[in-house]
Amino acid sequence: MRTRAIKPIQTAKNVENVLSSTDEEQQPLSPVARMFHEPDSDVYIIIVIGFQTKINPEVMRAHFENTFLKHPRFSSLQVPDEKYGGQLKWVRTEVDLDNHVKFPTIDPNMDFPDMYLEDYVSNLSKTKISVSIPMWDLHLLNIKTSNAESVGILRVHHSIGDGTSLLSLFMSFTRKASDPDAFPTLPISKKQTPCSSSGGLLQHFIKLFSVLLIYWNTLVDVVMLLITIFFLDDTKTPLKGPLGVGSTPRRIVHRTVSLEDVKLVKNAMNATVNDVMVGVTQAALSRYLNRKYGKNKKDGGVAEGNSNLPKNIRLRATSVVNLRPYLGNESVAEKKKSSSNVRLGNLIGYALFPFTIALREDALDYVRSAKATGKRKKASLEALCTYLVANFLIKFFNAKLARFPTQTTLYFSNVPGPQEEITFYGHQVAYIAPTCFGLPNALMIHVVSYAKKMNIILSVDEEIVPDPHQLCDDLEESLKLIKDAVIYKGLVDCPVY
């Protein structure tokens, strides 16, 4: 049975009809949303969701009509406004689900379903969604892979919203697997307890020093960012892509590791989950690059334990930072009564995060360096400054001036997900794997937690990173080595913070 299309606020058969909508319905795109339409920043978000049961396509279509399509951004076109020099604006329209929901016929007895899924997702990165319809689509694949019984793929243009806002919208339509009437629990950001005002002169001095430290760190970070944009490039390594790499197709793979292992290291070292995952990534990239450089040596430098890495490698990640507070359980329950209450948009900044590339005798040194750098970055307003400067440049000058930096080697993002297993429209979720394509780097690493799992997603240009599964192996092995080092040193008895 075909589901009926959403009844729009304003029907639009073509651009001319769209332009006749009332001004109240024609809000301009935000400056950051406009930036995502620039040639070097034409970015799409892809969310691959594995399910533990076969997909019922009619159920999915019906629920999408009554949930996602109720949100204005999923039922709006992005139309040039000639009154303002062609600046794009949102205009509500009628949505034909046949243009957005795809349910391809798949041979259930194929030999390599995992590779079929990889190729399918990769092919999505080779195409764009027409601006004549709302810029999203959903692909439902009843294909059994090694990790799921079926797979859904949601592709959304980044102008609609950033990862956190889309995750919030997605979570509004999920329920706990253990309780179909309960919303899932999301991690709550821990707020620092303000210092007591009765601490005397010493307490006031500490406060003043902390404020000055934040301003100083911010100044240093902004100056370093400007130096980077103008002439400071990362070292040319086998992971560094050339200019224009943002427009190339991507191979998207993921690997699931134990969240309990990550938390074991986190608690033992009094660190954060992000510290641990950055440390694991540093270790994995060091292993990967050492192997690559070793293969170029004629003396067999690829042997285990040999250091083939050049000295003083400069390798940095553009770390994407969401500037909105992360939703806690109470606010989820309150906001998710209606999907239209979830505010989409792009409230993101970024920070340049230096990675340590070296072979360490003590695997815990990777986490220690990540922890030290992370602590330093937390005492800085770098991400907020990049957001404000980008908005200023786009609003008053040109969106091309606010492009993401091309001088770094990779993009890195870590997003906490639901703390227990969930269902999406009655389908129990096996894993969640969000990532992007269109950013000007050959390598993107996204990390997202789900229940007791940690999913690491790679989005790579195969011309630069032809063996992403090997990099996944290095990530998995690096976490194991760091965990084993914690156990060997007897740090597992440290108290949980």
mmCIF file with all atom_site columns, C-alpha atoms in Angstrom, residues 187-297:
data_model
loop_
_atom_site.group_PDB
_atom_site.id
_atom_site.type_symbol
_atom_site.label_atom_id
_atom_site.label_alt_id
_atom_site.label_comp_id
_atom_site.label_asym_id
_atom_site.label_entity_id
_atom_site.label_seq_id
_atom_site.pdbx_PDB_ins_code
_atom_site.Cartn_x
_atom_site.Cartn_y
_atom_site.Cartn_z
_atom_site.occupancy
_atom_site.B_iso_or_equiv
_atom_site.pdbx_formal_charge
_atom_site.auth_seq_id
_atom_site.auth_comp_id
_atom_site.auth_asym_id
_atom_site.auth_atom_id
_atom_site.pdbx_PDB_model_num
ATOM 1   C CA . PRO A 1 187 ? 24.773 10.918 28.166 1.00 0.00 ? 187 PRO A CA 1
ATOM 2   C CA . ILE A 1 188 ? 24.483 14.174 30.073 1.00 0.00 ? 188 ILE A CA 1
ATOM 3   C CA . SER A 1 189 ? 27.332 16.631 29.787 1.00 0.00 ? 189 SER A CA 1
ATOM 4   C CA . LYS A 1 190 ? 29.022 17.072 33.129 1.00 0.00 ? 190 LYS A CA 1
ATOM 5   C CA . LYS A 1 191 ? 29.110 20.688 34.212 1.00 0.00 ? 191 LYS A CA 1
ATOM 6   C CA . GLN A 1 192 ? 31.886 21.877 36.377 1.00 0.00 ? 192 GLN A CA 1
ATOM 7   C CA . THR A 1 193 ? 30.827 22.907 39.859 1.00 0.00 ? 193 THR A CA 1
ATOM 8   C CA . PRO A 1 194 ? 31.429 26.626 40.280 1.00 0.00 ? 194 PRO A CA 1
ATOM 9   C CA . CYS A 1 195 ? 33.980 27.551 42.876 1.00 0.00 ? 195 CYS A CA 1
ATOM 10  C CA . SER A 1 196 ? 32.696 28.930 46.124 1.00 0.00 ? 196 SER A CA 1
ATOM 11  C CA . SER A 1 197 ? 32.734 32.714 46.383 1.00 0.00 ? 197 SER A CA 1
ATOM 12  C CA . SER A 1 198 ? 33.919 32.501 49.995 1.00 0.00 ? 198 SER A CA 1
ATOM 13  C CA . GLY A 1 199 ? 37.370 31.176 49.181 1.00 0.00 ? 199 GLY A CA 1
ATOM 14  C CA . GLY A 1 200 ? 39.212 34.356 49.967 1.00 0.00 ? 200 GLY A CA 1
ATOM 15  C CA . LEU A 1 201 ? 42.005 35.998 48.022 1.00 0.00 ? 201 LEU A CA 1
ATOM 16  C CA . LEU A 1 202 ? 43.582 32.724 46.879 1.00 0.00 ? 202 LEU A CA 1
ATOM 17  C CA . GLN A 1 203 ? 40.299 31.513 45.400 1.00 0.00 ? 203 GLN A CA 1
ATOM 18  C CA . HIS A 1 204 ? 39.817 34.770 43.500 1.00 0.00 ? 204 HIS A CA 1
ATOM 19  C CA . PHE A 1 205 ? 43.387 34.544 42.212 1.00 0.00 ? 205 PHE A CA 1
ATOM 20  C CA . ILE A 1 206 ? 42.746 31.004 40.936 1.00 0.00 ? 206 ILE A CA 1
ATOM 21  C CA . LYS A 1 207 ? 39.590 32.185 39.164 1.00 0.00 ? 207 LYS A CA 1
ATOM 22  C CA . LEU A 1 208 ? 41.426 35.088 37.570 1.00 0.00 ? 208 LEU A CA 1
ATOM 23  C CA . PHE A 1 209 ? 44.284 32.832 36.473 1.00 0.00 ? 209 PHE A CA 1
ATOM 24  C CA . SER A 1 210 ? 41.818 30.343 34.925 1.00 0.00 ? 210 SER A CA 1
ATOM 25  C CA . VAL A 1 211 ? 40.096 33.096 32.939 1.00 0.00 ? 211 VAL A CA 1
ATOM 26  C CA . LEU A 1 212 ? 43.394 34.536 31.744 1.00 0.00 ? 212 LEU A CA 1
ATOM 27  C CA . LEU A 1 213 ? 44.574 31.046 30.780 1.00 0.00 ? 213 LEU A CA 1
ATOM 28  C CA . ILE A 1 214 ? 41.473 30.529 28.629 1.00 0.00 ? 214 ILE A CA 1
ATOM 29  C CA . TYR A 1 215 ? 41.999 33.850 26.852 1.00 0.00 ? 215 TYR A CA 1
ATOM 30  C CA . TRP A 1 216 ? 45.697 33.140 26.327 1.00 0.00 ? 216 TRP A CA 1
ATOM 31  C CA . ASN A 1 217 ? 45.076 29.640 24.979 1.00 0.00 ? 217 ASN A CA 1
ATOM 32  C CA . THR A 1 218 ? 42.377 31.013 22.688 1.00 0.00 ? 218 THR A CA 1
ATOM 33  C CA . LEU A 1 219 ? 44.715 33.683 21.339 1.00 0.00 ? 219 LEU A CA 1
ATOM 34  C CA . VAL A 1 220 ? 47.456 31.118 20.684 1.00 0.00 ? 220 VAL A CA 1
ATOM 35  C CA . ASP A 1 221 ? 45.006 28.734 18.992 1.00 0.00 ? 221 ASP A CA 1
ATOM 36  C CA . VAL A 1 222 ? 43.516 31.428 16.764 1.00 0.00 ? 222 VAL A CA 1
ATOM 37  C CA . VAL A 1 223 ? 46.971 32.640 15.721 1.00 0.00 ? 223 VAL A CA 1
ATOM 38  C CA . MET A 1 224 ? 48.006 29.042 14.952 1.00 0.00 ? 224 MET A CA 1
ATOM 39  C CA . LEU A 1 225 ? 44.823 28.597 12.933 1.00 0.00 ? 225 LEU A CA 1
ATOM 40  C CA . LEU A 1 226 ? 45.606 31.688 10.861 1.00 0.00 ? 226 LEU A CA 1
ATOM 41  C CA . ILE A 1 227 ? 49.184 30.529 10.321 1.00 0.00 ? 227 ILE A CA 1
ATOM 42  C CA . THR A 1 228 ? 47.841 27.145 9.228  1.00 0.00 ? 228 THR A CA 1
ATOM 43  C CA . ILE A 1 229 ? 45.355 28.632 6.773  1.00 0.00 ? 229 ILE A CA 1
ATOM 44  C CA . PHE A 1 230 ? 47.984 30.837 5.137  1.00 0.00 ? 230 PHE A CA 1
ATOM 45  C CA . PHE A 1 231 ? 51.026 28.567 4.893  1.00 0.00 ? 231 PHE A CA 1
ATOM 46  C CA . LEU A 1 232 ? 51.480 25.854 7.566  1.00 0.00 ? 232 LEU A CA 1
ATOM 47  C CA . ASP A 1 233 ? 50.599 22.535 5.943  1.00 0.00 ? 233 ASP A CA 1
ATOM 48  C CA . ASP A 1 234 ? 50.785 19.082 7.483  1.00 0.00 ? 234 ASP A CA 1
ATOM 49  C CA . THR A 1 235 ? 53.647 16.775 6.542  1.00 0.00 ? 235 THR A CA 1
ATOM 50  C CA . LYS A 1 236 ? 53.046 14.993 3.256  1.00 0.00 ? 236 LYS A CA 1
ATOM 51  C CA . THR A 1 237 ? 52.371 11.425 4.412  1.00 0.00 ? 237 THR A CA 1
ATOM 52  C CA . PRO A 1 238 ? 50.560 8.492  2.756  1.00 0.00 ? 238 PRO A CA 1
ATOM 53  C CA . LEU A 1 239 ? 47.399 9.722  4.546  1.00 0.00 ? 239 LEU A CA 1
ATOM 54  C CA . LYS A 1 240 ? 47.520 13.314 3.292  1.00 0.00 ? 240 LYS A CA 1
ATOM 55  C CA . GLY A 1 241 ? 45.258 14.015 0.359  1.00 0.00 ? 241 GLY A CA 1
ATOM 56  C CA . PRO A 1 242 ? 45.841 16.671 -2.340 1.00 0.00 ? 242 PRO A CA 1
ATOM 57  C CA . LEU A 1 243 ? 43.740 19.756 -2.951 1.00 0.00 ? 243 LEU A CA 1
ATOM 58  C CA . GLY A 1 244 ? 40.342 18.908 -4.390 1.00 0.00 ? 244 GLY A CA 1
ATOM 59  C CA . VAL A 1 245 ? 40.102 15.587 -2.565 1.00 0.00 ? 245 VAL A CA 1
ATOM 60  C CA . GLY A 1 246 ? 36.804 16.644 -1.007 1.00 0.00 ? 246 GLY A CA 1
ATOM 61  C CA . SER A 1 247 ? 34.940 16.028 -4.263 1.00 0.00 ? 247 SER A CA 1
ATOM 62  C CA . THR A 1 248 ? 36.126 12.436 -4.695 1.00 0.00 ? 248 THR A CA 1
ATOM 63  C CA . PRO A 1 249 ? 34.019 9.300  -3.933 1.00 0.00 ? 249 PRO A CA 1
ATOM 64  C CA . ARG A 1 250 ? 34.458 7.628  -0.561 1.00 0.00 ? 250 ARG A CA 1
ATOM 65  C CA . ARG A 1 251 ? 34.774 4.110  0.771  1.00 0.00 ? 251 ARG A CA 1
ATOM 66  C CA . ILE A 1 252 ? 32.972 3.895  4.114  1.00 0.00 ? 252 ILE A CA 1
ATOM 67  C CA . VAL A 1 253 ? 33.795 1.081  6.536  1.00 0.00 ? 253 VAL A CA 1
ATOM 68  C CA . HIS A 1 254 ? 33.333 0.594  10.250 1.00 0.00 ? 254 HIS A CA 1
ATOM 69  C CA . ARG A 1 255 ? 34.589 -1.559 13.081 1.00 0.00 ? 255 ARG A CA 1
ATOM 70  C CA . THR A 1 256 ? 32.889 -2.305 16.403 1.00 0.00 ? 256 THR A CA 1
ATOM 71  C CA . VAL A 1 257 ? 34.928 -2.560 19.601 1.00 0.00 ? 257 VAL A CA 1
ATOM 72  C CA . SER A 1 258 ? 33.967 -2.977 23.234 1.00 0.00 ? 258 SER A CA 1
ATOM 73  C CA . LEU A 1 259 ? 32.884 0.188  25.045 1.00 0.00 ? 259 LEU A CA 1
ATOM 74  C CA . GLU A 1 260 ? 33.699 -1.597 28.310 1.00 0.00 ? 260 GLU A CA 1
ATOM 75  C CA . ASP A 1 261 ? 37.341 -1.892 27.201 1.00 0.00 ? 261 ASP A CA 1
ATOM 76  C CA . VAL A 1 262 ? 37.391 1.835  26.451 1.00 0.00 ? 262 VAL A CA 1
ATOM 77  C CA . LYS A 1 263 ? 35.888 2.624  29.852 1.00 0.00 ? 263 LYS A CA 1
ATOM 78  C CA . LEU A 1 264 ? 38.410 0.348  31.572 1.00 0.00 ? 264 LEU A CA 1
ATOM 79  C CA . VAL A 1 265 ? 41.261 2.431  30.136 1.00 0.00 ? 265 VAL A CA 1
ATOM 80  C CA . LYS A 1 266 ? 39.367 5.656  30.827 1.00 0.00 ? 266 LYS A CA 1
ATOM 81  C CA . ASN A 1 267 ? 38.852 4.857  34.506 1.00 0.00 ? 267 ASN A CA 1
ATOM 82  C CA . ALA A 1 268 ? 42.363 3.502  35.015 1.00 0.00 ? 268 ALA A CA 1
ATOM 83  C CA . MET A 1 269 ? 43.960 6.664  33.631 1.00 0.00 ? 269 MET A CA 1
ATOM 84  C CA . ASN A 1 270 ? 41.411 9.153  34.992 1.00 0.00 ? 270 ASN A CA 1
ATOM 85  C CA . ALA A 1 271 ? 40.741 10.269 31.415 1.00 0.00 ? 271 ALA A CA 1
ATOM 86  C CA . THR A 1 272 ? 37.689 10.732 29.216 1.00 0.00 ? 272 THR A CA 1
ATOM 87  C CA . VAL A 1 273 ? 36.307 8.453  26.521 1.00 0.00 ? 273 VAL A CA 1
ATOM 88  C CA . ASN A 1 274 ? 37.459 10.995 23.955 1.00 0.00 ? 274 ASN A CA 1
ATOM 89  C CA . ASP A 1 275 ? 40.992 10.960 25.414 1.00 0.00 ? 275 ASP A CA 1
ATOM 90  C CA . VAL A 1 276 ? 41.110 7.184  25.062 1.00 0.00 ? 276 VAL A CA 1
ATOM 91  C CA . MET A 1 277 ? 39.786 7.150  21.499 1.00 0.00 ? 277 MET A CA 1
ATOM 92  C CA . VAL A 1 278 ? 42.177 9.906  20.403 1.00 0.00 ? 278 VAL A CA 1
ATOM 93  C CA . GLY A 1 279 ? 45.009 7.924  21.989 1.00 0.00 ? 279 GLY A CA 1
ATOM 94  C CA . VAL A 1 280 ? 43.881 4.761  20.189 1.00 0.00 ? 280 VAL A CA 1
ATOM 95  C CA . THR A 1 281 ? 43.729 6.697  16.915 1.00 0.00 ? 281 THR A CA 1
ATOM 96  C CA . GLN A 1 282 ? 47.229 8.103  17.406 1.00 0.00 ? 282 GLN A CA 1
ATOM 97  C CA . ALA A 1 283 ? 48.566 4.607  18.046 1.00 0.00 ? 283 ALA A CA 1
ATOM 98  C CA . ALA A 1 284 ? 46.742 3.158  15.032 1.00 0.00 ? 284 ALA A CA 1
ATOM 99  C CA . LEU A 1 285 ? 47.896 5.891  12.644 1.00 0.00 ? 285 LEU A CA 1
ATOM 100 C CA . SER A 1 286 ? 51.472 5.418  13.884 1.00 0.00 ? 286 SER A CA 1
ATOM 101 C CA . ARG A 1 287 ? 51.279 1.673  13.171 1.00 0.00 ? 287 ARG A CA 1
ATOM 102 C CA . TYR A 1 288 ? 49.672 2.251  9.782  1.00 0.00 ? 288 TYR A CA 1
ATOM 103 C CA . LEU A 1 289 ? 52.191 4.873  8.636  1.00 0.00 ? 289 LEU A CA 1
ATOM 104 C CA . ASN A 1 290 ? 55.141 2.880  9.959  1.00 0.00 ? 290 ASN A CA 1
ATOM 105 C CA . ARG A 1 291 ? 54.033 -0.045 7.820  1.00 0.00 ? 291 ARG A CA 1
ATOM 106 C CA . LYS A 1 292 ? 53.606 2.201  4.760  1.00 0.00 ? 292 LYS A CA 1
ATOM 107 C CA . TYR A 1 293 ? 57.046 3.766  5.136  1.00 0.00 ? 293 TYR A CA 1
ATOM 108 C CA . GLY A 1 294 ? 58.576 0.343  5.797  1.00 0.00 ? 294 GLY A CA 1
ATOM 109 C CA . LYS A 1 295 ? 57.293 -1.029 2.502  1.00 0.00 ? 295 LYS A CA 1
ATOM 110 C CA . ASN A 1 296 ? 59.200 1.704  0.702  1.00 0.00 ? 296 ASN A CA 1
ATOM 111 C CA . LYS A 1 297 ? 62.493 0.551  2.199  1.00 0.00 ? 297 LYS A CA 1
#
